[in-house]
Amino acid sequence: MSDVYVMGIDMIKFGRYPESNVPKLGADAARLALKDAGLTIQDMEALYSGNLMQASAMVGQRILQEIGQTGIPVTNSANACATGATAFREGWTAIKAGLYDLVLIIGVEQLGRAGLLGGGGGGGGISKEGLLGSGTMPAVFAEAGMEHSRKYGTTFEQFAKVSVKNHQHSVKNPKSMYQKETPLEMVMNSEMIAYPNTKLMCSVNVDGAAAAVLASEKKAKELGMGRAVKVAASVLTSDPYTERDLVMPDINTCTRSAAKQAYEMAGIGPDDIDLVELHDCFATAEILHYENLGLCADGEAGKLIDQGETAHGGRIPVNVSGGLLSKGHPLGATGVANIYEVSMHLRGEAGARQVEGAKTGLTHVIGLGSACGIHILEKVG
Amino acid sequence: MAQEAAASGPRPIVSYLKIPDGGDPYLEGQCCKPCGAIFLGERQTCARCGADQQLEPKKLSNRGELYVYSIVHRSFPGIEVPYISAIVDLEGGGTVKGNLINIDPDPDQVRMGMPVEVIYQIAPRKDAEGNEYLTYYFQPQTKG
Ligand SMILES: [Zn+2]
């Protein structure tokens, strides 16, 4: 089977675009990615579009109405916060299968000022919220974090340090929603949403879009591999049965399984990874994923953040883009945007935030419910 | 409580809260005969082992231990905060989520692993037709 290469990739600055709409935002990213690849929509053989909030509204086709209705097959994906990574993987799969040599991937979302609590409600009778616990996202991820506290004594302060780090990283990312440092006291003293997650420990709802052009090895060679990034692994898992899974969504097991498969597929281990963009939808989640992705041994995630090993310049920089906590989390775009971030570092084009000498990077997203998408990317040459 | 649970009484907030005629309410799990996994709510097939049509009702304990929690300070409009969202492992199996009450919503007071019990009360809200609901809560275990 052919290897798959990223030939072009870009994202719009994450932010709020009330004057725009979902197809237009997606089109903006698509144009940027095509330009980055030096190709046009006429070169694309298929489109894989990821969007969550308008999952039934033919977003991919509406994007083509903006950038060129060439009649190519369009697949629209929705997979909660793993939507973008799922669309990317659909394109990867098609090239692997030998169907196409060039495909376009787009992830897009317009959230505006959607509340940070997420879904909720549903079902008959009376609302269960606040009687049978909380179904709000900050609380669900707080509970997941507290499981780590229970096992290893992880503290509120350690969770808060994740947010300090990621906000600090975002200062050097012009495409981040925010570029502001948030000292530890500010994070810990910001409004408590669901202990131990304060407001600054919750990802930011933004509008955003990111797009990528993928090519088969044959086509990549033809086009020139100078700036190509190899997709060394693409893995998608769902959550297998675990004891409390149906009451307490399990974001760990599906991540561990995806990581194991991804390392095997790429033929490497966690020690070979130079940077990671992982799913810090809440500060508590990032701590769990240090261990889930094998960046440290079980029980050592607190130490990892304390010692600055995941900060830029540390042993294994995590979320140098600013992460979902500061760059923003436009659900369907997130999984493509984190591939953009890693690709920029592998190409040596990440500017002020460049991780020097980066050769291999990993991206990770989780869609609660659950889906885990992991991609390992490698510098070519 | 038993009297209130008569035909004209409150409805259960969830299908796994059972209100027997003339008996005390309880939580009911669905236990997979081949593998022992316990689920909440009716289902056809075991999510753990895939066994089909082999689940049987099991009365769950009213005692257990607090597994993890979060203290919720911001919720949807009309929901009183703060409250403790708790996940509890029941004695003899079954994990249930609910509010932990009768303890300060303060991380210095709430202790993971603490023994808790299930209590049943009329919910403080009604549905659009004015029907009452019976809900359950957790509270720290009382002696005895
Ligand atoms: Zn079973």
CSV table of N, CA, C and O and ligand atoms in Angstrom, one decimal, chain B residues 32 35 46 49, ligand 1:
chain,number,residue,atom,x,y,z
B,32,CYS,N,-25.5,-9.3,33.4
B,32,CYS,CA,-25.3,-10.3,32.3
B,32,CYS,C,-24.9,-11.6,33.0
B,32,CYS,O,-24.0,-11.7,33.7
B,35,CYS,N,-21.3,-13.1,32.0
B,35,CYS,CA,-20.0,-12.4,32.4
B,35,CYS,C,-20.1,-11.6,33.6
B,35,CYS,O,-19.1,-11.1,34.2
B,46,CYS,N,-25.4,-7.6,26.1
B,46,CYS,CA,-24.3,-7.1,27.0
B,46,CYS,C,-23.2,-6.4,26.2
B,46,CYS,O,-22.7,-6.9,25.2
B,49,CYS,N,-19.6,-8.5,26.8
B,49,CYS,CA,-19.3,-9.8,26.2
B,49,CYS,C,-20.1,-10.1,24.9
B,49,CYS,O,-19.9,-11.0,24.2
C,1,ZN,ZN,-21.7,-10.1,29.4
